[in-house]
Amino acid sequence: MNTAVQEPGRRVTTLELFFDLVFVFTLTQLTVLLADDLSFARAGRVALILVVLFWMYGAYAYLTNQVPPDRPSRRLLLMLGMAAFLVCALAVPRVFDDTGVVFGLGFLAVVVVHTVLYTRSHGPDSIWYGVSNGLAALAVTAAGLFDGLAADGFWLLAVVLQFVTPFVAEHGPRHRDGRTAETMRVQLGSLDPAHFVERHGLLLIVAFGESVIAIGIGIGDLPLTAGLLGGAFLSLAVAVALWWTYFVRDEELAEHVFRSAPAPARWRLAMNAYYYAFLPMLLGIAFFAAGVKKSIGHLTEHLHNGPALALAGGVALFLVGDVAFRSVLRLHPARFRLLGALVTLAVVPLGTGLGAYAELLALVGVLVAMLALEARAVTAPREGREPARA
């Protein structure tokens, strides 16, 4: 029997939550970068930056799960990692103009601190993982020296180098001491399910705060009329509905799945559910927040394609990520959320044809209908079997 499954989970520390607040500032800055130019090219570059940044956030989340910040040396190193992420965040708005190298050097510091801390749990073999992450950081730094497609190429190289790291983690170090890939997967998968699931849930909560901040920034100094307040409430309602899709059922069931899985499988579950599937969820929140910033002050005006697509596309992207999350962990049903993602894209013409108010109202309606149909399907009795587990 896997004894790790029987161990009680520990809670996320306040220092880890503080770290997450600093990281989410990078998400805030990405929203600023996107809102400045709501084009497909800018959206693609924002996605590249988030992929690179979130890789190292995930590395820190896994790290503190294995190496709790419970002593001064570890706390100080984690604070240095926070400071390095802050440098990255501050450089984001002009990362494609004149702060690309600053971003890259800050990101290199993020990697170095992580590698030093990682050796505390996995020994000197951790250097191998730090090498590929460090090369990715150097690629990002090099991107700051170029413009256009050349810079994009270095960002893509960084993503490729990061995606190679899991293979290195499983297969690279074993040649030195004879360990097998299976042994490495057991070691890598020996994470605390309760802490890991809670940590990412808290990250998502803090990220949702970005959509609330976007409401305030979008309103600015405008007079608080009934119509403007109505638009603010609708924007908040969309964020609340997205919160509902994950936190009402998914989080608790995800922890159960992790606890039931053997250690070798947990490593893959963690990668697929909390990195690959979480990426579109976080990116969706950022896109939706950018759409709110650009549209809430113009509720009755016809929206341009960019803000209208950011509003609906952000919601659709979040739902697609949530469908992937549920598929990885075998949580059902997922069909209503996939249908919801498709329908939300269909409301874009309401924004361009009628205005932001109509589009936000439609988004709320789609999400509420989706959740209601799903709840009915989950609780409805079925012939010859128990109700479906959501």
Tab-separated table of C-alpha atoms in Angstrom:
chain	number	residue	atom	x	y	z
A	1	MET	CA	0.000	0.000	0.000
A	2	ASN	CA	1.225	3.516	-0.749
A	3	THR	CA	1.725	5.086	2.660
A	4	ALA	CA	1.864	8.578	1.166
A	5	VAL	CA	-1.849	8.333	0.430
A	6	GLN	CA	-2.549	7.843	4.124
A	7	GLU	CA	-0.599	10.862	5.338
A	8	PRO	CA	-2.607	13.924	6.384
A	9	GLY	CA	-2.042	16.901	4.162
A	10	ARG	CA	-0.419	20.095	5.336
A	11	ARG	CA	-1.726	23.585	4.683
A	12	VAL	CA	-0.306	26.245	2.420
A	13	THR	CA	1.823	28.674	4.441
A	14	THR	CA	1.297	32.419	4.441
A	15	LEU	CA	4.718	32.877	2.836
A	16	GLU	CA	3.662	30.683	-0.074
A	17	LEU	CA	0.476	32.739	-0.453
A	18	PHE	CA	2.596	35.905	-0.340
A	19	PHE	CA	4.730	34.396	-3.103
A	20	ASP	CA	1.581	33.751	-5.151
A	21	LEU	CA	0.486	37.368	-4.767
A	22	VAL	CA	3.785	38.498	-6.271
A	23	PHE	CA	3.479	35.995	-9.099
A	24	VAL	CA	-0.079	37.095	-9.921
A	25	PHE	CA	1.295	40.616	-10.332
A	26	THR	CA	2.916	39.227	-13.488
A	27	LEU	CA	-0.578	38.221	-14.635
A	28	THR	CA	-1.774	41.757	-13.904
A	29	GLN	CA	1.056	43.147	-16.011
A	30	LEU	CA	0.260	40.741	-18.826
A	31	THR	CA	-3.297	42.081	-18.796
A	32	VAL	CA	-1.864	45.598	-19.120
A	33	LEU	CA	0.295	44.458	-22.043
A	34	LEU	CA	-2.678	42.816	-23.758
A	35	ALA	CA	-5.117	45.673	-23.144
A	36	ASP	CA	-2.657	48.037	-24.825
A	37	ASP	CA	-3.044	46.134	-28.103
A	38	LEU	CA	-5.911	43.641	-28.392
A	39	SER	CA	-4.590	41.928	-31.509
A	40	PHE	CA	-3.923	38.277	-32.304
A	41	ALA	CA	-0.173	38.943	-32.503
A	42	ARG	CA	-0.102	40.518	-29.048
A	43	ALA	CA	-2.320	37.767	-27.633
A	44	GLY	CA	0.103	35.147	-28.936
A	45	ARG	CA	3.062	36.905	-27.331
A	46	VAL	CA	1.216	37.274	-24.043
A	47	ALA	CA	0.528	33.536	-24.172
A	48	LEU	CA	4.236	32.839	-24.716
A	49	ILE	CA	5.209	34.944	-21.702
A	50	LEU	CA	2.641	33.236	-19.478
A	51	VAL	CA	3.754	29.768	-20.591
A	52	VAL	CA	7.336	30.595	-19.641
A	53	LEU	CA	6.451	32.286	-16.343
A	54	PHE	CA	3.910	29.710	-15.222
A	55	TRP	CA	6.399	26.919	-15.820
A	56	MET	CA	8.597	28.317	-13.084
A	57	TYR	CA	5.644	29.087	-10.839
A	58	GLY	CA	4.683	25.416	-11.098
A	59	ALA	CA	8.277	24.490	-10.323
A	60	TYR	CA	8.140	26.582	-7.128
A	61	ALA	CA	4.735	25.143	-6.161
A	62	TYR	CA	6.144	21.626	-6.497
A	63	LEU	CA	9.317	22.713	-4.700
A	64	THR	CA	7.601	24.076	-1.591
A	65	ASN	CA	5.417	20.981	-1.523
A	66	GLN	CA	8.614	18.948	-1.163
A	67	VAL	CA	10.717	21.513	0.717
A	68	PRO	CA	8.432	23.510	3.046
A	69	PRO	CA	9.668	27.038	3.879
A	70	ASP	CA	9.894	26.109	7.549
A	71	ARG	CA	13.371	27.425	8.364
A	72	PRO	CA	15.090	30.803	7.890
A	73	SER	CA	17.422	29.767	5.060
A	74	ARG	CA	14.551	28.411	2.973
A	75	ARG	CA	12.352	31.432	3.689
A	76	LEU	CA	15.095	33.828	2.644
A	77	LEU	CA	15.717	31.950	-0.595
A	78	LEU	CA	12.003	31.908	-1.357
A	79	MET	CA	11.897	35.671	-0.763
A	80	LEU	CA	14.739	36.058	-3.266
A	81	GLY	CA	12.628	34.111	-5.746
A	82	MET	CA	9.744	36.500	-5.048
A	83	ALA	CA	12.027	39.464	-5.721
A	84	ALA	CA	13.142	37.923	-9.015
A	85	PHE	CA	9.520	37.390	-10.094
A	86	LEU	CA	8.856	41.034	-9.186
A	87	VAL	CA	11.623	42.108	-11.574
A	88	CYS	CA	9.983	40.048	-14.311
A	89	ALA	CA	6.580	41.567	-13.581
A	90	LEU	CA	7.902	45.133	-13.661
A	91	ALA	CA	9.553	44.470	-17.018
A	92	VAL	CA	6.500	42.866	-18.673
A	93	PRO	CA	4.707	45.980	-20.059
A	94	ARG	CA	7.746	46.930	-22.208
A	95	VAL	CA	9.271	43.473	-22.589
A	96	PHE	CA	9.122	43.726	-26.386
A	97	ASP	CA	10.520	47.262	-26.408
A	98	ASP	CA	13.391	47.988	-24.032
A	99	THR	CA	13.078	45.775	-20.931
A	100	GLY	CA	13.462	42.339	-22.498
A	101	VAL	CA	16.973	41.797	-21.146
A	102	VAL	CA	15.910	42.946	-17.669
A	103	PHE	CA	13.053	40.445	-17.794
A	104	GLY	CA	15.423	37.687	-18.886
A	105	LEU	CA	17.941	38.362	-16.128
A	106	GLY	CA	15.169	38.466	-13.551
A	107	PHE	CA	13.889	35.157	-14.889
A	108	LEU	CA	17.394	33.681	-14.729
A	109	ALA	CA	17.492	34.637	-11.043
A	110	VAL	CA	14.122	32.877	-10.589
A	111	VAL	CA	15.665	29.695	-12.033
A	112	VAL	CA	18.883	29.897	-9.996
A	113	VAL	CA	17.047	30.326	-6.693
A	114	HIS	CA	14.713	27.457	-7.558
A	115	THR	CA	17.617	25.151	-8.432
A	116	VAL	CA	19.407	25.921	-5.160
A	117	LEU	CA	16.274	25.176	-3.161
A	118	TYR	CA	15.442	22.095	-5.204
A	119	THR	CA	18.722	20.427	-4.268
A	120	ARG	CA	17.439	20.372	-0.668
A	121	SER	CA	14.926	17.646	-1.566
A	122	HIS	CA	16.307	15.891	-4.645
A	123	GLY	CA	20.044	16.215	-4.147
A	124	PRO	CA	22.729	17.274	-6.635
A	125	ASP	CA	20.909	15.620	-9.550
A	126	SER	CA	18.594	18.636	-9.445
A	127	ILE	CA	21.295	20.566	-11.248
A	128	TRP	CA	20.305	18.701	-14.402
A	129	TYR	CA	16.804	20.173	-14.251
A	130	GLY	CA	18.268	23.593	-13.536
A	131	VAL	CA	20.394	23.377	-16.689
A	132	SER	CA	17.437	23.133	-19.081
A	133	ASN	CA	15.515	25.795	-17.139
A	134	GLY	CA	18.608	28.016	-17.130
A	135	LEU	CA	19.040	27.637	-20.889
A	136	ALA	CA	15.392	28.657	-21.282
A	137	ALA	CA	16.082	31.768	-19.195
A	138	LEU	CA	19.092	32.603	-21.369
A	139	ALA	CA	16.901	32.216	-24.472
A	140	VAL	CA	14.418	34.698	-22.996
A	141	THR	CA	17.281	37.078	-22.226
A	142	ALA	CA	18.550	36.775	-25.796
A	143	ALA	CA	15.036	37.575	-27.054
A	144	GLY	CA	15.403	40.987	-25.426
A	145	LEU	CA	18.239	41.770	-27.848
A	146	PHE	CA	16.076	41.274	-30.938
A	147	ASP	CA	12.768	42.439	-32.405
A	148	GLY	CA	9.943	40.814	-34.313
A	149	LEU	CA	10.161	37.200	-35.437
A	150	ALA	CA	13.692	36.736	-34.100
A	151	ALA	CA	12.538	37.615	-30.585
A	152	ASP	CA	9.508	35.348	-30.962
A	153	GLY	CA	11.824	32.543	-32.024
A	154	PHE	CA	13.860	32.816	-28.831
A	155	TRP	CA	10.657	32.782	-26.752
A	156	LEU	CA	9.551	29.616	-28.540
A	157	LEU	CA	12.983	28.097	-27.924
A	158	ALA	CA	12.546	28.820	-24.211
A	159	VAL	CA	9.201	26.993	-24.217
A	160	VAL	CA	10.744	23.979	-25.972
A	161	LEU	CA	13.597	23.844	-23.454
A	162	GLN	CA	11.146	23.955	-20.561
A	163	PHE	CA	9.020	21.198	-22.021
A	164	VAL	CA	12.138	19.003	-22.277
A	165	THR	CA	12.695	19.307	-18.520
A	166	PRO	CA	10.159	16.620	-17.456
A	167	PHE	CA	11.933	14.127	-19.720
A	168	VAL	CA	15.253	15.073	-18.098
A	169	ALA	CA	13.650	14.717	-14.673
A	170	GLU	CA	12.515	11.174	-15.407
A	171	HIS	CA	15.391	9.849	-17.482
A	172	GLY	CA	18.498	12.027	-17.230
A	173	PRO	CA	19.967	11.608	-13.736
A	174	ARG	CA	19.602	7.826	-13.507
A	175	HIS	CA	22.781	7.202	-15.481
A	176	ARG	CA	24.924	8.415	-12.619
A	177	ASP	CA	23.694	6.126	-9.846
A	178	GLY	CA	21.745	3.412	-11.652
A	179	ARG	CA	18.254	4.590	-10.716
A	180	THR	CA	15.478	3.714	-13.129
A	181	ALA	CA	12.960	6.098	-14.647
A	182	GLU	CA	10.271	4.382	-12.582
A	183	THR	CA	12.209	5.126	-9.389
A	184	MET	CA	12.464	8.764	-10.405
A	185	ARG	CA	8.724	8.937	-11.096
A	186	VAL	CA	8.042	7.578	-7.607
A	187	GLN	CA	10.295	10.232	-6.092
A	188	LEU	CA	8.861	13.023	-8.216
A	189	GLY	CA	5.319	11.868	-7.483
A	190	SER	CA	5.711	11.772	-3.724
A	191	LEU	CA	3.946	15.096	-3.325
A	192	ASP	CA	1.364	16.084	-0.723
A	193	PRO	CA	-2.012	16.062	-2.543
A	194	ALA	CA	-3.828	18.367	-0.106
A	195	HIS	CA	-1.115	21.027	-0.220
A	196	PHE	CA	-0.650	20.809	-3.993
A	197	VAL	CA	-4.357	21.122	-4.800
A	198	GLU	CA	-4.911	23.904	-2.257
A	199	ARG	CA	-1.897	25.859	-3.527
A	200	HIS	CA	-3.186	25.978	-7.082
A	201	GLY	CA	-6.709	26.732	-5.919
A	202	LEU	CA	-5.426	29.751	-3.988
A	203	LEU	CA	-3.508	30.869	-7.072
A	204	LEU	CA	-6.717	30.739	-9.076
A	205	ILE	CA	-8.562	32.772	-6.425
A	206	VAL	CA	-5.883	35.469	-6.498
A	207	ALA	CA	-5.994	35.456	-10.303
A	208	PHE	CA	-9.761	36.000	-10.212
A	209	GLY	CA	-8.983	39.129	-8.234
A	210	GLU	CA	-7.452	40.490	-11.439
A	211	SER	CA	-10.880	40.526	-13.078
A	212	VAL	CA	-12.234	42.529	-10.135
A	213	ILE	CA	-9.347	44.991	-10.346
A	214	ALA	CA	-10.033	45.319	-14.075
A	215	ILE	CA	-13.541	46.543	-13.291
A	216	GLY	CA	-12.175	49.357	-11.144
A	217	ILE	CA	-9.482	50.325	-13.644
A	218	GLY	CA	-11.957	50.282	-16.515
A	219	ILE	CA	-14.417	52.533	-14.656
A	220	GLY	CA	-11.734	54.977	-13.523
A	221	ASP	CA	-13.230	58.426	-12.859
A	222	LEU	CA	-16.512	57.816	-14.668
A	223	PRO	CA	-19.669	58.784	-12.767
A	224	LEU	CA	-21.255	55.823	-11.003
A	225	THR	CA	-24.541	55.641	-12.867
A	226	ALA	CA	-27.017	52.772	-12.559
A	227	GLY	CA	-25.990	51.508	-15.974
A	228	LEU	CA	-22.290	51.502	-15.114
A	229	LEU	CA	-22.942	49.695	-11.830
A	230	GLY	CA	-25.031	47.157	-13.740
A	231	GLY	CA	-22.110	46.514	-16.073
A	232	ALA	CA	-19.775	46.115	-13.097
A	233	PHE	CA	-22.148	43.597	-11.498
A	234	LEU	CA	-22.387	41.634	-14.750
A	235	SER	CA	-18.589	41.513	-15.033
A	236	LEU	CA	-18.384	40.287	-11.456
A	237	ALA	CA	-21.123	37.727	-12.160
A	238	VAL	CA	-19.056	36.254	-15.005
A	239	ALA	CA	-16.051	35.922	-12.680
A	240	VAL	CA	-18.227	34.337	-9.976
A	241	ALA	CA	-19.632	31.826	-12.466
A	242	LEU	CA	-16.109	30.862	-13.517
A	243	TRP	CA	-15.204	30.480	-9.839
A	244	TRP	CA	-18.216	28.181	-9.456
A	245	THR	CA	-17.117	25.921	-12.305
A	246	TYR	CA	-13.895	25.029	-10.497
A	247	PHE	CA	-14.381	25.448	-6.764
A	248	VAL	CA	-17.848	24.008	-6.177
A	249	ARG	CA	-16.910	20.498	-7.325
A	250	ASP	CA	-13.553	20.196	-9.045
A	251	GLU	CA	-11.107	21.085	-6.277
A	252	GLU	CA	-12.345	18.587	-3.675
A	253	LEU	CA	-12.609	15.772	-6.204
A	254	ALA	CA	-9.154	16.571	-7.589
A	255	GLU	CA	-7.605	16.027	-4.168
A	256	HIS	CA	-9.404	12.692	-3.912
A	257	VAL	CA	-8.017	11.606	-7.288
A	258	PHE	CA	-4.484	12.583	-6.259
A	259	ARG	CA	-4.753	10.704	-2.976
A	260	SER	CA	-5.987	7.592	-4.767
A	261	ALA	CA	-3.214	7.638	-7.374
A	262	PRO	CA	0.125	5.855	-6.791
A	263	ALA	CA	3.205	8.079	-6.616
A	264	PRO	CA	4.429	7.422	-10.186
A	265	ALA	CA	1.054	8.526	-11.576
A	266	ARG	CA	0.872	11.669	-9.422
A	267	TRP	CA	3.814	13.223	-11.245
A	268	ARG	CA	2.014	13.009	-14.585
A	269	LEU	CA	-1.302	14.091	-13.071
A	270	ALA	CA	0.390	17.147	-11.577
A	271	MET	CA	1.957	18.100	-14.918
A	272	ASN	CA	-1.132	17.528	-17.042
A	273	ALA	CA	-3.791	18.901	-14.688
A	274	TYR	CA	-2.004	21.732	-12.923
A	275	TYR	CA	0.294	22.977	-15.648
A	276	TYR	CA	-0.998	22.172	-19.141
A	277	ALA	CA	-4.699	22.445	-18.232
A	278	PHE	CA	-4.230	25.392	-15.878
A	279	LEU	CA	-2.481	27.473	-18.536
A	280	PRO	CA	-5.604	28.190	-20.625
A	281	MET	CA	-7.580	28.812	-17.433
A	282	LEU	CA	-5.155	31.522	-16.286
A	283	LEU	CA	-4.816	32.917	-19.787
A	284	GLY	CA	-8.609	33.041	-20.057
A	285	ILE	CA	-8.821	35.102	-16.872
A	286	ALA	CA	-6.201	37.515	-18.234
A	287	PHE	CA	-8.004	37.869	-21.582
A	288	PHE	CA	-11.373	38.418	-19.906
A	289	ALA	CA	-9.851	41.041	-17.573
A	290	ALA	CA	-8.331	42.858	-20.548
A	291	GLY	CA	-11.724	42.829	-22.270
A	292	VAL	CA	-13.390	44.264	-19.152
A	293	LYS	CA	-10.830	47.068	-18.940
A	294	LYS	CA	-11.427	48.092	-22.534
A	295	SER	CA	-15.215	47.744	-22.569
A	296	ILE	CA	-16.754	48.587	-19.194
A	297	GLY	CA	-16.471	52.301	-19.819
A	298	HIS	CA	-18.297	51.893	-23.142
A	299	LEU	CA	-21.159	49.604	-22.196
A	300	THR	CA	-23.716	50.843	-24.700
A	301	GLU	CA	-21.290	51.424	-27.574
A	302	HIS	CA	-20.524	48.952	-30.337
A	303	LEU	CA	-17.314	47.198	-29.326
A	304	HIS	CA	-14.361	46.716	-31.621
A	305	ASN	CA	-13.502	43.133	-32.449
A	306	GLY	CA	-10.611	43.022	-29.960
A	307	PRO	CA	-12.504	43.808	-26.728
A	308	ALA	CA	-15.540	41.740	-27.799
A	309	LEU	CA	-13.372	38.721	-28.553
A	310	ALA	CA	-11.343	39.179	-25.357
A	311	LEU	CA	-14.499	39.056	-23.215
A	312	ALA	CA	-16.045	35.966	-24.779
A	313	GLY	CA	-12.758	34.352	-25.795
A	314	GLY	CA	-11.400	34.652	-22.274
A	315	VAL	CA	-14.421	32.821	-20.869
A	316	ALA	CA	-14.214	30.168	-23.604
A	317	LEU	CA	-10.498	29.647	-22.990
A	318	PHE	CA	-11.082	29.192	-19.256
A	319	LEU	CA	-13.791	26.599	-19.946
A	320	VAL	CA	-11.587	24.730	-22.420
A	321	GLY	CA	-8.857	24.563	-19.781
A	322	ASP	CA	-11.363	23.334	-17.221
A	323	VAL	CA	-12.563	20.635	-19.631
A	324	ALA	CA	-8.941	19.517	-20.071
A	325	PHE	CA	-8.487	19.558	-16.274
A	326	ARG	CA	-11.547	17.367	-15.789
A	327	SER	CA	-10.495	15.010	-18.572
A	328	VAL	CA	-7.049	14.464	-17.066
A	329	LEU	CA	-8.511	13.686	-13.633
A	330	ARG	CA	-11.516	11.784	-15.070
A	331	LEU	CA	-14.070	14.103	-13.483
A	332	HIS	CA	-17.455	14.004	-15.170
A	333	PRO	CA	-19.473	15.341	-16.841
A	334	ALA	CA	-17.422	17.681	-19.008
A	335	ARG	CA	-19.676	17.941	-22.065
A	336	PHE	CA	-21.690	20.866	-20.705
A	337	ARG	CA	-18.543	22.925	-20.203
A	338	LEU	CA	-17.280	22.140	-23.684
A	339	LEU	CA	-20.638	23.176	-25.102
A	340	GLY	CA	-20.513	26.301	-22.944
A	341	ALA	CA	-17.122	27.217	-24.422
A	342	LEU	CA	-18.503	26.944	-27.955
A	343	VAL	CA	-21.627	28.959	-27.177
A	344	THR	CA	-19.691	31.773	-25.493
A	345	LEU	CA	-17.766	32.370	-28.699
A	346	ALA	CA	-21.084	32.760	-30.482
A	347	VAL	CA	-21.957	35.820	-28.375
A	348	VAL	CA	-19.080	37.912	-29.769
A	349	PRO	CA	-21.382	39.489	-32.410
A	350	LEU	CA	-23.569	40.800	-29.579
A	351	GLY	CA	-20.643	42.897	-28.382
A	352	THR	CA	-19.806	44.267	-31.821
A	353	GLY	CA	-23.436	44.703	-32.829
A	354	LEU	CA	-25.171	45.822	-29.626
A	355	GLY	CA	-22.462	46.644	-27.087
A	356	ALA	CA	-20.641	45.312	-24.037
A	357	TYR	CA	-23.775	45.278	-21.884
A	358	ALA	CA	-25.481	42.796	-24.200
A	359	GLU	CA	-22.383	40.611	-24.442
A	360	LEU	CA	-21.826	40.492	-20.677
A	361	LEU	CA	-25.492	39.692	-20.090
A	362	ALA	CA	-25.293	36.866	-22.628
A	363	LEU	CA	-22.118	35.484	-21.042
A	364	VAL	CA	-23.771	35.383	-17.630
A	365	GLY	CA	-26.797	33.644	-19.144
A	366	VAL	CA	-24.669	31.013	-20.905
A	367	LEU	CA	-22.627	30.244	-17.782
A	368	VAL	CA	-25.665	30.034	-15.491
A	369	ALA	CA	-27.469	27.746	-17.956
A	370	MET	CA	-24.358	25.577	-18.290
A	371	LEU	CA	-23.994	25.161	-14.522
A	372	ALA	CA	-27.716	24.506	-14.056
A	373	LEU	CA	-27.806	21.800	-16.740
A	374	GLU	CA	-24.696	20.197	-15.307
A	375	ALA	CA	-26.070	20.214	-11.749
A	376	ARG	CA	-29.282	18.627	-12.985
A	377	ALA	CA	-27.355	15.908	-14.844
A	378	VAL	CA	-25.210	15.171	-11.797
A	379	THR	CA	-28.079	14.879	-9.327
A	380	ALA	CA	-30.672	13.207	-11.553
A	381	PRO	CA	-31.125	9.491	-10.731
A	382	ARG	CA	-30.166	7.066	-13.459
A	383	GLU	CA	-31.635	3.702	-14.214
A	384	GLY	CA	-29.629	0.870	-12.719
A	385	ARG	CA	-26.803	3.038	-11.338
A	386	GLU	CA	-25.968	5.764	-8.872
A	387	PRO	CA	-26.029	9.482	-9.739
A	388	ALA	CA	-23.019	10.657	-11.747
A	389	ARG	CA	-20.032	11.999	-9.881
A	390	ALA	CA	-19.158	15.493	-10.985
